[in-house]
Every structure is written in structure tokens, then in C-alpha cells.
Amino acid sequence: MAKPIEVALVGRPNVGKSTLFNRLVGRRLALVDDTPGVTRDRRFGEGRLGDLAFTVVDTAGLEDAAPQSLAGRMREQTEAAIRSADVTLFMIDARAGVVPVDETFAALLRKAGRPVILVANKAEGRAAEAGLIEAFSLGLGDPVAISAEHGEGMADLRDAIAAHMPAAEEETEAPEEPDALLRVAVIGRPNAGKSTLINRILGEERLLTGPEAGITRDSIAVDWVWRGRTFRLFDTAGMRRKARVQEKLEKLSVADALRAIRFAEVVVLTLDATQPFDKQDLQLADLVEREGRAIVAALDKWDLVADRNARLKELRHEAERLLPQLRGMAVVPVSGLTGEGVDRLLGAVVAAYETWNRRMPTAALNRWLEGVTQSHPPPAVSGRRVKLRYMTQPKGRPPTFVLFSSRPEALPDSYRRYLVNGLRDAFDLPGVPIRLTLRKGDNPFASRKKKLAE
């Protein structure tokens, strides 16, 4: 099956690239705000216009800046998108008209020798007429007038892209079914090294990095294959304590990161090995547990740690003490700078995913329940002992158990934690959330036997 063409959206900041990206993919994937420069990394999506299907790439706004500055590194990401794209949509703001920066980058695109479609966005209303006429001066052909916000001009844009689509070829083989994706969200505090770690995993400078805190704003998804297993890695914005998040844009970034956690199957909590288990780190781990995701802790910047064996033993003990609800969580030392520990981290991610999906036979659960209640029976409450009758696991992801009891409301929380820890140890469920629901009722198998006897 032919690979869909790649269409890159480029232009100076705040011309509406992310708005058009969201319209083409049919979802609000990219953050949109009036603040210029919201987008910083390349974001890929599956775009559609009528009968056309293609890969669309949202990019950072083109700015003339020093290579080592943040704006300069953002421009490098955009130039990489232009080099890899089959077609570039060069967007200008029709209401603002052509500005000197537009002329500079139009010259850059002409030199690149790649197919370019000039798109004049925000073309609704009379205010855009002068800008549309000015657009001809860029030497990139007739501008396609659109309004990404209101959906105007999409038919004309479809025709312009269709002119660059390859001729359809007959399929000689049925397309292969894609491998099941393992969705992994990488989260952490700002400047914990999340983007650097993902770049090291991918083996390329795919994501924007630097010494500045808070570079990543969108949750960027990248597909990657490791040892025959397909991963979808989500780089997320660093999350600070809620009280410190004041700006609207940061609130949008944090909401995007939270959405990535909910859609992930495994979450990698990136900790700064020089300052691990900050209060915010613990709150993020607790959030992952409440969402029911599998979790692996990555001790990043391990290359900066002295006396590593003693330090690792100490930090694993701290993890057990501070996060008892995730007892047994894998704590893997890594370095995004040198690549140390990356394979171990990915192995721990796969192992956590398998544990998260694990299902237990009902017979084994009830043999275990009988044993623990004999060795440590539930305490008597108000002079009456609570009877635990029967246990089953209705689902995994995370492992979820239902316990039938004579008085579920009377079972103390301490005994409930005892049962959860017992399940974790007996059935090898380290580091994943465990759900235990109590219900009132008899053993259904015993009731059935009684009816048959009658």
C-alpha cells in the first residue's frame, strides 16, 4: 500500500498553522492560543480533505534568530520538516498582508526546490483583500485563500494538494495489519529531561530540547519500533504544582499532558536523579495510580550521580516508602545525555505493560483467599466477624478484583490494604495499581450447589 504523502504547514508565528492542522485531522490535537509561538515541536497527524488522505505536520513559527537560541532551535525543527515533506503549505496572514519575514522565508522555500503551495489564511471579509493581492509578490504562484477557523476555502486547498498527489497504483498485495501499539506517556516536572530522553530512545533530535524549563507545550506523539514491538511515545509538558500554574497557555499544556496520561497504557515518570521524589513527583505518581495506568520511574541524569550502587539502593527504598500504593514499581537509572540504561527502561516498560494486563484464574484466587483468611482472619466489628466468601477478577488493565463479603461496609481499610498487598505478592503484580471492590453476597458457586442439591 502506497505511503501517504507528507504535507508540512510552515509560516511565521500566529498565522493559524495549528488551527488548520486541527481542521485537517478533524480533532483538537494541537494547542491553539492567541500567543505567538505556541507550537515548538513537529506534530504529525492523519489529515483528510474530501477523498484525499495524507500525513500533515504542524511546525513552529519561522523566525529569524540565532541558531543557539530557543527560536533558532525551533526553526531547525521546522526546516527539518520542510526537507522531509512532499509538499509544503506556506501560510501567511491575509489580513496582515505580506511582511518582511514572509519574504525572507519565501526566498528560502524557493531555494529548497520542493513543491510549495501558498496559503493565505484569515481571508474571510474585506480586510483580507489587500493582503491577497500582496501575496502574488512572493513568487510562489496563486495564493489559496482560506479561513482555517471557519472552514472556508477547503475545497480549493484540496485541489491544490491533489495536484501534487502521486498517481494511484494498483495494489498487488493486501496491506499488512499494523502491529498493536504500546502507548507510553513520558511525564515529569519541568526540565526533568523528558524530551532529551525520548530523543536518545529514537536516536535523533526529533524533539526540541535545551536548558530552558518548559520548552515542551504540546503532547507530541512519536511512533517507534524496539525489538519488533511498536511504541507510540508521548512527550508531555512539564507539570508544576497546581498553585504555580497561572498562565492560560500553561494550563492548556498541563491539560494536554493529563489527557496523554489517560490515553496511555504505561507512564514513564521521569525523575531528576539529583533531586528525586520532590512533592510534585509524588503527586504525579499518585495521579497515575488513580488513573489506573502502569508506571515505571526513570531516574534521569544518572551520569551526574556519584556512588551509584549505594544511591540506587537508597532511591529504590525511598520509592517503596513514599509510594506504598505502587509497591514494586520499577526504578530504572538512565541518562538521556549518554544513552545509559535506555534498553533497561524499555524492557521495564514492556514488563509493566504485561503485568498491567495480567488475569488470574478464579480457582487460584479463592485458594489464596482461603489461606489468608485462615492465617489472618478479618477483625470482628461490633462483636460480629466479617465473612469473606468469594473472589474473582472481572477485568485487567489494571488488575481489578471483586470480593463478596457478608458485611463489606464493615471491613476496615487496614485489612483491605492487607488483602491488596497480599494479592500483589502472591500473584506477582509489582508496581501496578490494584483495584479491590467489595460487594455483599454469597459465593455464587456455593449457592448453585445448594440449589442443585435441593
CSV table of C-alpha atoms in Angstrom, one decimal:
chain,number,residue,atom,x,y,z
A,1,MET,CA,0.0,0.0,0.0
A,2,ALA,CA,1.5,3.4,-1.0
A,3,LYS,CA,2.7,5.6,1.8
A,4,PRO,CA,0.6,8.8,2.2
A,5,ILE,CA,2.3,12.0,1.1
A,6,GLU,CA,3.6,14.3,3.9
A,7,VAL,CA,2.3,17.9,4.0
A,8,ALA,CA,4.1,20.4,6.2
A,9,LEU,CA,2.5,23.6,7.5
A,10,VAL,CA,5.0,26.4,7.8
A,11,GLY,CA,4.9,30.1,8.2
A,12,ARG,CA,5.7,32.8,10.7
A,13,PRO,CA,4.2,32.7,14.2
A,14,ASN,CA,0.4,33.1,14.8
A,15,VAL,CA,-0.7,32.8,11.1
A,16,GLY,CA,-3.0,29.9,12.0
A,17,LYS,CA,-1.0,26.7,11.3
A,18,SER,CA,-2.2,24.8,14.4
A,19,THR,CA,-5.8,25.8,13.6
A,20,LEU,CA,-5.5,24.4,10.1
A,21,PHE,CA,-3.8,21.3,11.5
A,22,ASN,CA,-6.7,20.7,13.8
A,23,ARG,CA,-9.2,21.1,11.0
A,24,LEU,CA,-7.3,18.7,8.7
A,25,VAL,CA,-7.0,16.0,11.3
A,26,GLY,CA,-10.6,16.5,12.5
A,27,ARG,CA,-9.7,16.9,16.2
A,28,ARG,CA,-8.2,19.5,18.5
A,29,LEU,CA,-4.8,17.8,18.8
A,30,ALA,CA,-2.6,20.9,18.7
A,31,LEU,CA,-2.8,23.7,21.3
A,32,VAL,CA,-4.2,26.9,19.8
A,33,ASP,CA,-3.9,30.3,21.5
A,34,ASP,CA,-3.5,34.0,20.5
A,35,THR,CA,0.0,33.9,22.0
A,36,PRO,CA,2.6,33.7,19.2
A,37,GLY,CA,4.9,30.7,19.2
A,38,VAL,CA,2.7,28.2,21.0
A,39,THR,CA,3.9,25.3,18.8
A,40,ARG,CA,7.5,24.4,19.2
A,41,ASP,CA,7.9,20.7,18.2
A,42,ARG,CA,6.8,19.0,15.0
A,43,ARG,CA,3.5,17.3,15.4
A,44,PHE,CA,2.2,14.6,13.0
A,45,GLY,CA,-1.4,13.8,12.3
A,46,GLU,CA,-3.6,11.9,9.7
A,47,GLY,CA,-5.1,14.6,7.6
A,48,ARG,CA,-8.1,14.4,5.3
A,49,LEU,CA,-9.7,16.7,2.8
A,50,GLY,CA,-12.6,15.1,1.0
A,51,ASP,CA,-11.2,12.0,-0.7
A,52,LEU,CA,-7.6,12.9,0.0
A,53,ALA,CA,-5.6,11.3,2.8
A,54,PHE,CA,-2.2,12.5,3.8
A,55,THR,CA,0.2,13.0,6.7
A,56,VAL,CA,0.1,16.6,8.0
A,57,VAL,CA,2.9,18.1,10.0
A,58,ASP,CA,2.4,21.1,12.3
A,59,THR,CA,5.6,23.2,12.9
A,60,ALA,CA,6.9,26.0,14.9
A,61,GLY,CA,6.6,29.6,13.5
A,62,LEU,CA,9.5,30.6,11.3
A,63,GLU,CA,11.6,33.3,13.0
A,64,ASP,CA,15.0,34.9,12.0
A,65,ALA,CA,17.0,34.1,15.1
A,66,ALA,CA,20.5,32.9,16.3
A,67,PRO,CA,21.0,29.1,15.9
A,68,GLN,CA,21.7,28.5,19.6
A,69,SER,CA,18.6,30.5,20.8
A,70,LEU,CA,15.3,28.7,21.5
A,71,ALA,CA,13.7,30.4,18.5
A,72,GLY,CA,16.7,29.2,16.4
A,73,ARG,CA,16.4,25.6,17.6
A,74,MET,CA,12.6,25.8,16.8
A,75,ARG,CA,13.5,27.0,13.3
A,76,GLU,CA,15.8,23.9,12.8
A,77,GLN,CA,12.9,21.7,13.6
A,78,THR,CA,10.7,23.5,11.0
A,79,GLU,CA,13.5,23.3,8.4
A,80,ALA,CA,13.8,19.5,9.0
A,81,ALA,CA,10.0,19.2,8.4
A,82,ILE,CA,10.4,21.1,5.1
A,83,ARG,CA,13.2,18.8,4.0
A,84,SER,CA,11.2,15.6,4.7
A,85,ALA,CA,7.8,16.9,3.4
A,86,ASP,CA,6.5,16.1,-0.1
A,87,VAL,CA,4.5,19.3,-0.2
A,88,THR,CA,4.9,22.5,2.0
A,89,LEU,CA,1.9,24.7,2.7
A,90,PHE,CA,3.4,28.2,3.3
A,91,MET,CA,0.9,30.1,5.3
A,92,ILE,CA,0.6,33.9,5.5
A,93,ASP,CA,-2.0,36.1,7.4
A,94,ALA,CA,-4.1,37.7,4.6
A,95,ARG,CA,-5.4,40.4,7.0
A,96,ALA,CA,-1.8,41.5,7.9
A,97,GLY,CA,-0.6,41.2,4.4
A,98,VAL,CA,3.0,40.3,3.3
A,99,VAL,CA,5.6,41.3,5.9
A,100,PRO,CA,9.4,41.2,5.5
A,101,VAL,CA,9.7,37.9,7.4
A,102,ASP,CA,7.3,36.3,4.9
A,103,GLU,CA,9.5,37.5,2.0
A,104,THR,CA,12.7,36.1,3.7
A,105,PHE,CA,11.2,32.6,4.1
A,106,ALA,CA,9.5,32.6,0.7
A,107,ALA,CA,13.0,33.0,-0.7
A,108,LEU,CA,14.2,30.1,1.5
A,109,LEU,CA,11.4,27.9,0.2
A,110,ARG,CA,12.1,28.8,-3.5
A,111,LYS,CA,15.8,27.8,-3.0
A,112,ALA,CA,14.8,24.5,-1.4
A,113,GLY,CA,13.3,23.4,-4.7
A,114,ARG,CA,10.4,21.5,-3.1
A,115,PRO,CA,6.7,21.8,-4.0
A,116,VAL,CA,5.2,24.8,-2.2
A,117,ILE,CA,1.5,25.9,-2.0
A,118,LEU,CA,1.0,29.4,-0.9
A,119,VAL,CA,-1.9,29.6,1.6
A,120,ALA,CA,-3.5,33.0,2.6
A,121,ASN,CA,-5.2,32.3,5.9
A,122,LYS,CA,-7.8,34.5,7.7
A,123,ALA,CA,-9.1,35.5,4.2
A,124,GLU,CA,-12.7,36.0,5.3
A,125,GLY,CA,-14.1,39.5,4.9
A,126,ARG,CA,-12.9,42.6,3.0
A,127,ALA,CA,-10.0,43.2,5.3
A,128,ALA,CA,-8.1,40.4,3.6
A,129,GLU,CA,-8.4,41.7,0.0
A,130,ALA,CA,-5.3,43.8,0.0
A,131,GLY,CA,-3.2,41.0,1.6
A,132,LEU,CA,-4.4,38.5,-1.1
A,133,ILE,CA,-3.1,40.9,-3.8
A,134,GLU,CA,0.2,41.3,-2.0
A,135,ALA,CA,0.7,37.6,-1.8
A,136,PHE,CA,1.3,37.4,-5.5
A,137,SER,CA,4.6,39.3,-4.9
A,138,LEU,CA,6.1,36.3,-3.1
A,139,GLY,CA,6.6,34.5,-6.4
A,140,LEU,CA,5.1,31.2,-5.2
A,141,GLY,CA,2.1,31.2,-7.6
A,142,ASP,CA,-1.5,32.0,-6.9
A,143,PRO,CA,-2.4,32.0,-3.2
A,144,VAL,CA,-5.1,29.7,-2.0
A,145,ALA,CA,-7.5,31.8,0.2
A,146,ILE,CA,-8.8,30.0,3.2
A,147,SER,CA,-10.2,30.5,6.7
A,148,ALA,CA,-8.9,27.7,8.9
A,149,GLU,CA,-11.1,28.8,11.8
A,150,HIS,CA,-14.3,28.9,9.8
A,151,GLY,CA,-13.5,26.1,7.2
A,152,GLU,CA,-13.7,28.4,4.2
A,153,GLY,CA,-11.7,27.6,1.1
A,154,MET,CA,-11.1,23.9,2.0
A,155,ALA,CA,-12.2,22.7,-1.5
A,156,ASP,CA,-9.6,24.9,-3.2
A,157,LEU,CA,-7.0,23.7,-0.8
A,158,ARG,CA,-7.9,20.1,-1.5
A,159,ASP,CA,-7.5,20.7,-5.3
A,160,ALA,CA,-4.1,22.3,-4.7
A,161,ILE,CA,-2.8,19.4,-2.7
A,162,ALA,CA,-4.3,16.9,-5.1
A,163,ALA,CA,-2.2,18.3,-7.9
A,164,HIS,CA,0.9,17.0,-6.0
A,165,MET,CA,-0.5,13.6,-5.2
A,166,PRO,CA,1.1,10.6,-6.9
A,167,ALA,CA,-0.9,8.6,-9.5
A,168,ALA,CA,-2.8,5.8,-7.8
A,169,GLU,CA,-1.2,2.4,-8.2
A,170,GLU,CA,-2.9,-1.0,-8.2
A,171,GLU,CA,-2.3,-2.9,-5.1
A,172,THR,CA,-0.6,-6.2,-5.7
A,173,GLU,CA,-0.8,-7.4,-2.1
A,174,ALA,CA,-3.2,-6.9,0.8
A,175,PRO,CA,-1.9,-4.3,3.2
A,176,GLU,CA,-0.4,-5.7,6.4
A,177,GLU,CA,-2.3,-5.2,9.6
A,178,PRO,CA,-0.4,-2.7,11.8
A,179,ASP,CA,1.2,-4.1,15.0
A,180,ALA,CA,-0.6,-3.3,18.2
A,181,LEU,CA,0.7,0.0,19.6
A,182,LEU,CA,2.0,0.2,23.1
A,183,ARG,CA,1.1,3.7,24.2
A,184,VAL,CA,3.7,5.2,26.6
A,185,ALA,CA,3.4,8.7,28.1
A,186,VAL,CA,6.6,10.3,29.4
A,187,ILE,CA,5.8,12.8,32.2
A,188,GLY,CA,7.6,14.7,34.9
A,189,ARG,CA,8.4,18.1,36.3
A,190,PRO,CA,9.7,20.9,34.0
A,191,ASN,CA,13.3,20.3,32.9
A,192,ALA,CA,13.5,16.7,34.2
A,193,GLY,CA,14.9,15.6,30.8
A,194,LYS,CA,11.8,14.1,29.2
A,195,SER,CA,12.5,15.3,25.6
A,196,THR,CA,16.2,14.6,25.8
A,197,LEU,CA,15.4,11.0,26.9
A,198,ILE,CA,12.9,10.5,24.1
A,199,ASN,CA,15.4,11.8,21.6
A,200,ARG,CA,18.0,9.3,22.9
A,201,ILE,CA,15.5,6.5,22.6
A,202,LEU,CA,14.7,7.5,19.0
A,203,GLY,CA,18.3,8.1,18.1
A,204,GLU,CA,17.6,11.5,16.5
A,205,GLU,CA,16.9,15.1,17.6
A,206,ARG,CA,13.2,14.7,17.0
A,207,LEU,CA,12.1,16.9,19.9
A,208,LEU,CA,13.2,20.4,20.8
A,209,THR,CA,15.5,20.4,23.9
A,210,GLY,CA,17.5,22.9,25.8
A,211,PRO,CA,18.4,24.3,29.2
A,212,GLU,CA,15.2,26.4,29.4
A,213,ALA,CA,12.5,24.9,31.6
A,214,GLY,CA,9.0,24.4,30.0
A,215,ILE,CA,10.1,24.1,26.3
A,216,THR,CA,7.6,21.4,25.5
A,217,ARG,CA,4.0,22.6,25.4
A,218,ASP,CA,2.0,20.2,23.3
A,219,SER,CA,1.9,16.4,24.0
A,220,ILE,CA,3.8,15.2,20.9
A,221,ALA,CA,3.3,11.6,19.8
A,222,VAL,CA,6.1,9.7,18.0
A,223,ASP,CA,5.8,6.1,16.7
A,224,TRP,CA,8.9,3.9,17.1
A,225,VAL,CA,9.8,0.2,16.9
A,226,TRP,CA,12.0,-1.5,19.5
A,227,ARG,CA,12.8,-5.2,19.2
A,228,GLY,CA,9.9,-5.8,17.0
A,229,ARG,CA,7.5,-4.0,19.3
A,230,THR,CA,5.7,-0.8,18.1
A,231,PHE,CA,5.6,2.0,20.6
A,232,ARG,CA,3.8,5.4,20.5
A,233,LEU,CA,5.8,7.7,22.8
A,234,PHE,CA,4.1,10.8,24.1
A,235,ASP,CA,6.3,13.7,25.2
A,236,THR,CA,4.4,15.9,27.5
A,237,ALA,CA,4.8,19.4,29.0
A,238,GLY,CA,6.4,19.6,32.4
A,239,MET,CA,3.8,19.8,35.2
A,240,ARG,CA,4.3,22.1,38.2
A,241,ARG,CA,2.2,22.3,41.3
A,242,LYS,CA,-1.3,23.5,40.5
A,243,ALA,CA,-0.9,26.7,42.6
A,244,ARG,CA,2.0,27.8,40.4
A,245,VAL,CA,0.2,27.3,37.1
A,246,GLN,CA,-1.3,30.7,36.4
A,247,GLU,CA,-1.0,31.4,32.7
A,248,LYS,CA,-3.7,30.2,30.3
A,249,LEU,CA,-1.2,28.6,28.0
A,250,GLU,CA,0.5,26.6,30.7
A,251,LYS,CA,-3.0,25.4,31.9
A,252,LEU,CA,-3.7,24.2,28.3
A,253,SER,CA,-0.3,22.4,28.2
A,254,VAL,CA,-1.0,20.7,31.6
A,255,ALA,CA,-4.5,19.6,30.4
A,256,ASP,CA,-2.9,18.2,27.3
A,257,ALA,CA,-0.4,16.2,29.4
A,258,LEU,CA,-3.2,14.9,31.6
A,259,ARG,CA,-5.1,13.7,28.5
A,260,ALA,CA,-1.9,11.9,27.3
A,261,ILE,CA,-1.8,10.0,30.7
A,262,ARG,CA,-5.4,8.9,30.4
A,263,PHE,CA,-4.8,7.6,26.9
A,264,ALA,CA,-1.5,5.9,27.7
A,265,GLU,CA,-1.1,2.3,28.9
A,266,VAL,CA,2.3,2.7,30.6
A,267,VAL,CA,3.5,6.0,32.0
A,268,VAL,CA,7.2,6.7,32.5
A,269,LEU,CA,7.7,9.1,35.4
A,270,THR,CA,10.9,11.0,34.7
A,271,LEU,CA,12.7,12.0,37.9
A,272,ASP,CA,15.8,14.1,38.2
A,273,ALA,CA,18.3,11.7,39.8
A,274,THR,CA,20.0,14.7,41.6
A,275,GLN,CA,16.7,15.9,43.1
A,276,PRO,CA,14.3,12.9,43.1
A,277,PHE,CA,10.9,12.4,44.8
A,278,ASP,CA,10.0,16.0,45.1
A,279,LYS,CA,6.4,16.6,46.3
A,280,GLN,CA,5.3,17.1,42.7
A,281,ASP,CA,6.9,13.8,41.7
A,282,LEU,CA,4.9,12.0,44.3
A,283,GLN,CA,1.7,13.8,43.3
A,284,LEU,CA,2.3,12.8,39.6
A,285,ALA,CA,2.8,9.2,40.7
A,286,ASP,CA,-0.4,9.2,42.7
A,287,LEU,CA,-2.2,10.7,39.7
A,288,VAL,CA,-1.0,7.9,37.5
A,289,GLU,CA,-2.2,5.3,40.1
A,290,ARG,CA,-5.6,6.9,40.4
A,291,GLU,CA,-5.9,6.9,36.6
A,292,GLY,CA,-5.1,3.1,36.7
A,293,ARG,CA,-2.1,3.2,34.4
A,294,ALA,CA,1.1,1.1,34.7
A,295,ILE,CA,4.1,3.1,35.8
A,296,VAL,CA,7.9,3.0,35.5
A,297,ALA,CA,10.2,5.5,37.2
A,298,ALA,CA,13.1,6.7,35.1
A,299,LEU,CA,16.0,8.2,37.2
A,300,ASP,CA,17.3,10.6,34.6
A,301,LYS,CA,20.6,12.5,34.6
A,302,TRP,CA,22.2,9.3,36.2
A,303,ASP,CA,25.6,10.4,34.6
A,304,LEU,CA,25.7,13.2,37.3
A,305,VAL,CA,25.4,10.7,40.2
A,306,ALA,CA,28.4,9.6,42.3
A,307,ASP,CA,28.5,6.3,44.3
A,308,ARG,CA,25.8,4.9,42.1
A,309,ASN,CA,25.2,1.5,43.7
A,310,ALA,CA,24.5,3.0,47.1
A,311,ARG,CA,22.4,5.8,45.7
A,312,LEU,CA,20.3,3.4,43.6
A,313,LYS,CA,19.6,1.2,46.6
A,314,GLU,CA,18.6,4.3,48.6
A,315,LEU,CA,16.3,5.6,46.0
A,316,ARG,CA,14.5,2.3,45.5
A,317,HIS,CA,14.0,2.1,49.2
A,318,GLU,CA,12.6,5.7,49.1
A,319,ALA,CA,10.2,4.7,46.3
A,320,GLU,CA,8.8,1.8,48.4
A,321,ARG,CA,8.4,4.1,51.5
A,322,LEU,CA,6.9,7.1,49.7
A,323,LEU,CA,4.7,5.2,47.2
A,324,PRO,CA,3.3,2.2,49.0
A,325,GLN,CA,0.3,2.1,46.6
A,326,LEU,CA,2.8,1.3,43.8
A,327,ARG,CA,5.0,-1.1,45.7
A,328,GLY,CA,7.4,-2.9,43.5
A,329,MET,CA,7.4,-0.1,40.9
A,330,ALA,CA,10.5,-0.4,38.6
A,331,VAL,CA,13.0,2.3,39.3
A,332,VAL,CA,15.5,2.4,36.3
A,333,PRO,CA,18.6,4.7,36.2
A,334,VAL,CA,19.0,6.3,32.8
A,335,SER,CA,20.9,9.1,31.1
A,336,GLY,CA,19.2,10.9,28.2
A,337,LEU,CA,22.6,12.5,27.5
A,338,THR,CA,24.7,9.3,27.2
A,339,GLY,CA,22.0,6.7,26.5
A,340,GLU,CA,22.9,4.6,29.5
A,341,GLY,CA,20.0,2.4,30.7
A,342,VAL,CA,17.7,3.1,27.8
A,343,ASP,CA,17.3,-0.6,26.9
A,344,ARG,CA,16.6,-1.5,30.6
A,345,LEU,CA,14.0,1.2,30.7
A,346,LEU,CA,12.1,-0.1,27.6
A,347,GLY,CA,12.4,-3.6,29.0
A,348,ALA,CA,10.8,-2.4,32.2
A,349,VAL,CA,8.0,-0.6,30.2
A,350,VAL,CA,7.1,-3.9,28.4
A,351,ALA,CA,7.2,-5.9,31.7
A,352,ALA,CA,4.9,-3.3,33.4
A,353,TYR,CA,2.5,-3.5,30.5
A,354,GLU,CA,2.3,-7.3,30.7
A,355,THR,CA,1.8,-7.1,34.5
A,356,TRP,CA,-1.0,-4.5,33.9
A,357,ASN,CA,-2.8,-6.9,31.6
A,358,ARG,CA,-2.4,-10.0,33.8
A,359,ARG,CA,-5.5,-12.1,34.6
A,360,MET,CA,-5.8,-14.6,37.5
A,361,PRO,CA,-7.8,-17.9,37.5
A,362,THR,CA,-10.8,-17.7,39.8
A,363,ALA,CA,-9.8,-21.0,41.5
A,364,ALA,CA,-6.3,-19.8,42.3
A,365,LEU,CA,-7.8,-16.5,43.8
A,366,ASN,CA,-10.2,-18.4,46.1
A,367,ARG,CA,-7.5,-20.8,47.2
A,368,TRP,CA,-5.4,-17.8,48.1
A,369,LEU,CA,-8.3,-16.1,49.8
A,370,GLU,CA,-9.0,-19.2,51.9
A,371,GLY,CA,-5.3,-19.3,53.0
A,372,VAL,CA,-5.1,-15.6,54.0
A,373,THR,CA,-8.4,-15.6,55.9
A,374,GLN,CA,-7.2,-18.7,57.9
A,375,SER,CA,-3.8,-17.2,58.8
A,376,HIS,CA,-5.1,-13.7,59.4
A,377,PRO,CA,-9.0,-13.6,59.6
A,378,PRO,CA,-10.8,-10.2,59.3
A,379,PRO,CA,-11.3,-8.5,62.6
A,380,ALA,CA,-14.7,-8.6,64.4
A,381,VAL,CA,-16.6,-5.3,64.1
A,382,SER,CA,-19.4,-4.5,66.7
A,383,GLY,CA,-18.9,-8.0,68.0
A,384,ARG,CA,-19.6,-9.7,64.6
A,385,ARG,CA,-16.9,-11.2,62.4
A,386,VAL,CA,-16.9,-10.2,58.7
A,387,LYS,CA,-17.0,-13.3,56.5
A,388,LEU,CA,-15.1,-13.2,53.1
A,389,ARG,CA,-16.9,-15.6,50.9
A,390,TYR,CA,-15.6,-15.5,47.3
A,391,MET,CA,-13.2,-13.5,45.0
A,392,THR,CA,-13.0,-13.1,41.2
A,393,GLN,CA,-11.2,-10.9,38.7
A,394,PRO,CA,-13.6,-9.4,36.2
A,395,LYS,CA,-11.0,-7.4,34.2
A,396,GLY,CA,-7.4,-6.3,33.9
A,397,ARG,CA,-5.9,-3.0,32.8
A,398,PRO,CA,-5.4,-2.5,35.8
A,399,PRO,CA,-6.0,-5.8,37.6
A,400,THR,CA,-9.4,-5.4,39.2
A,401,PHE,CA,-10.8,-7.8,41.8
A,402,VAL,CA,-14.3,-8.2,43.3
A,403,LEU,CA,-14.6,-9.7,46.8
A,404,PHE,CA,-18.0,-10.9,48.1
A,405,SER,CA,-18.5,-10.5,51.8
A,406,SER,CA,-21.2,-10.7,54.4
A,407,ARG,CA,-20.7,-7.1,55.6
A,408,PRO,CA,-18.5,-5.2,53.0
A,409,GLU,CA,-19.1,-1.8,54.6
A,410,ALA,CA,-17.7,-3.1,57.9
A,411,LEU,CA,-14.3,-4.3,56.6
A,412,PRO,CA,-11.6,-1.9,57.9
A,413,ASP,CA,-9.4,-0.1,55.4
A,414,SER,CA,-6.3,-1.6,57.1
A,415,TYR,CA,-7.5,-5.1,56.3
A,416,ARG,CA,-8.4,-4.1,52.7
A,417,ARG,CA,-4.8,-2.8,52.3
A,418,TYR,CA,-3.6,-6.2,53.7
A,419,LEU,CA,-5.5,-8.0,51.0
A,420,VAL,CA,-4.2,-5.7,48.2
A,421,ASN,CA,-0.6,-6.2,49.3
A,422,GLY,CA,-1.2,-9.9,49.6
A,423,LEU,CA,-2.6,-10.0,46.0
A,424,ARG,CA,0.5,-8.1,44.8
A,425,ASP,CA,2.9,-10.5,46.5
A,426,ALA,CA,1.1,-13.8,45.8
A,427,PHE,CA,0.3,-13.1,42.1
A,428,ASP,CA,3.5,-11.1,41.2
A,429,LEU,CA,1.8,-7.7,40.5
A,430,PRO,CA,4.6,-5.2,41.2
A,431,GLY,CA,4.2,-1.5,40.5
A,432,VAL,CA,0.7,-1.5,39.0
A,433,PRO,CA,-2.5,-0.1,40.5
A,434,ILE,CA,-4.7,-2.8,42.0
A,435,ARG,CA,-8.5,-2.3,42.3
A,436,LEU,CA,-10.4,-4.2,45.0
A,437,THR,CA,-14.2,-3.8,45.1
A,438,LEU,CA,-16.3,-5.2,48.0
A,439,ARG,CA,-19.8,-6.5,47.4
A,440,LYS,CA,-22.4,-8.1,49.6
A,441,GLY,CA,-23.4,-11.6,48.6
A,442,ASP,CA,-22.8,-15.3,48.9
A,443,ASN,CA,-20.4,-17.5,47.0
A,444,PRO,CA,-22.3,-17.9,43.7
A,445,PHE,CA,-20.8,-21.4,43.2
A,446,ALA,CA,-21.9,-22.5,46.7
A,447,SER,CA,-25.4,-21.1,46.0
A,448,ARG,CA,-25.6,-23.1,42.8
A,449,LYS,CA,-24.6,-26.3,44.5
A,450,LYS,CA,-27.2,-25.7,47.2
A,451,LYS,CA,-29.9,-25.3,44.5
A,452,LEU,CA,-28.8,-28.4,42.7
A,453,ALA,CA,-28.9,-30.4,46.0
A,454,GLU,CA,-32.5,-29.2,46.6
